[in-house]
Amino acid sequence: MTSYQTNQEAIATEETTGINYVEIIENVIDTLEQDDSAMVNHTAEGGTLWKFKYGSVEVFVQIGGKTDEDTLTVWSVVLNLPAKDEPKLMRQLLEMNCSSTFEARFGIIENQVVVIAIRTLGELSPSEVSRIITVVASIADNNDDALQSEFGAA
């Protein structure tokens, strides 16, 4: 990845939280992204959104700002709704939430089943940032094909 951030933004991030989350996130994405797929967008409110391809999924990483109260959100779509046999799908997702999603979880956003993890920036270490992004990307990539095959397109 290239540098997406001005020096002033990097300094402001480090001064506010003690950690440059933008740099950490970009380093993690550098290790995971495929086909030079990483893209970034800076919002007027001070947040940043990245998108990259990992296996068969697109992963989104967003930080809402630069303070300890702002959040890191990572998500990836694994299935569009409506789906076949939604009661069975919902039960399976709940069981997976309980047994195999670590810090992430399955949820529904705008008629899409996603794998998602949300964490405030306060006391978030660089290794936790890396783990959250890697967990969401891996769980999404490991489950999207099977979920689409069994439950896709009602």
Tab-separated table of C-alpha atoms in Angstrom, residues 86-151:
chain	number	residue	atom	x	y	z
A	86	GLU	CA	-33.867	-18.899	6.573
A	87	PRO	CA	-34.871	-20.527	9.898
A	88	LYS	CA	-32.193	-23.184	9.370
A	89	LEU	CA	-29.711	-20.489	8.274
A	90	MET	CA	-30.385	-18.383	11.382
A	91	ARG	CA	-29.954	-21.371	13.675
A	92	GLN	CA	-26.690	-22.305	11.974
A	93	LEU	CA	-25.372	-18.729	12.249
A	94	LEU	CA	-26.270	-18.568	15.956
A	95	GLU	CA	-24.519	-21.883	16.583
A	96	MET	CA	-21.455	-20.641	14.697
A	97	ASN	CA	-21.518	-17.382	16.709
A	98	CYS	CA	-21.279	-19.452	19.861
A	99	SER	CA	-18.567	-21.840	18.734
A	100	SER	CA	-16.350	-20.518	15.967
A	101	THR	CA	-16.258	-16.757	15.468
A	102	PHE	CA	-13.796	-15.615	18.167
A	103	GLU	CA	-14.055	-11.784	18.459
A	104	ALA	CA	-16.263	-11.588	15.365
A	105	ARG	CA	-19.887	-12.582	14.876
A	106	PHE	CA	-22.426	-13.127	12.136
A	107	GLY	CA	-25.077	-10.464	11.704
A	108	ILE	CA	-27.397	-8.893	9.151
A	109	ILE	CA	-26.839	-5.480	7.590
A	110	GLU	CA	-29.145	-4.241	4.804
A	111	ASN	CA	-30.321	-7.722	3.748
A	112	GLN	CA	-26.835	-9.190	3.783
A	113	VAL	CA	-25.348	-11.723	6.185
A	114	VAL	CA	-21.987	-10.381	7.332
A	115	VAL	CA	-19.123	-11.373	9.554
A	116	ILE	CA	-18.415	-8.337	11.727
A	117	ALA	CA	-16.259	-7.181	14.625
A	118	ILE	CA	-16.481	-3.788	16.335
A	119	ARG	CA	-14.086	-2.469	18.954
A	120	THR	CA	-13.361	0.936	20.456
A	121	LEU	CA	-9.872	2.279	19.831
A	122	GLY	CA	-9.197	2.875	23.514
A	123	GLU	CA	-6.570	0.414	24.772
A	124	LEU	CA	-6.597	-1.450	21.439
A	125	SER	CA	-3.122	-2.824	20.758
A	126	PRO	CA	-1.576	-3.236	17.299
A	127	SER	CA	-1.743	-7.029	17.661
A	128	GLU	CA	-5.478	-6.821	18.448
A	129	VAL	CA	-6.036	-4.698	15.326
A	130	SER	CA	-4.252	-7.331	13.265
A	131	ARG	CA	-6.173	-10.177	14.891
A	132	ILE	CA	-9.596	-8.568	14.394
A	133	ILE	CA	-8.989	-7.916	10.698
A	134	THR	CA	-7.527	-11.386	10.156
A	135	VAL	CA	-10.329	-13.137	12.068
A	136	VAL	CA	-13.104	-11.407	10.096
A	137	ALA	CA	-11.377	-11.998	6.745
A	138	SER	CA	-10.662	-15.663	7.515
A	139	ILE	CA	-14.108	-16.517	8.886
A	140	ALA	CA	-15.817	-14.806	5.945
A	141	ASP	CA	-13.609	-16.515	3.369
A	142	ASN	CA	-13.923	-19.901	5.067
A	143	ASN	CA	-17.742	-19.777	5.197
A	144	ASP	CA	-19.083	-17.732	2.261
A	145	ASP	CA	-19.001	-20.477	-0.376
A	146	ALA	CA	-20.696	-23.075	1.848
A	147	LEU	CA	-23.385	-20.618	3.029
A	148	GLN	CA	-24.068	-19.464	-0.528
A	149	SER	CA	-24.223	-23.039	-1.769
A	150	GLU	CA	-26.648	-24.192	0.903
A	151	PHE	CA	-28.768	-21.064	1.462
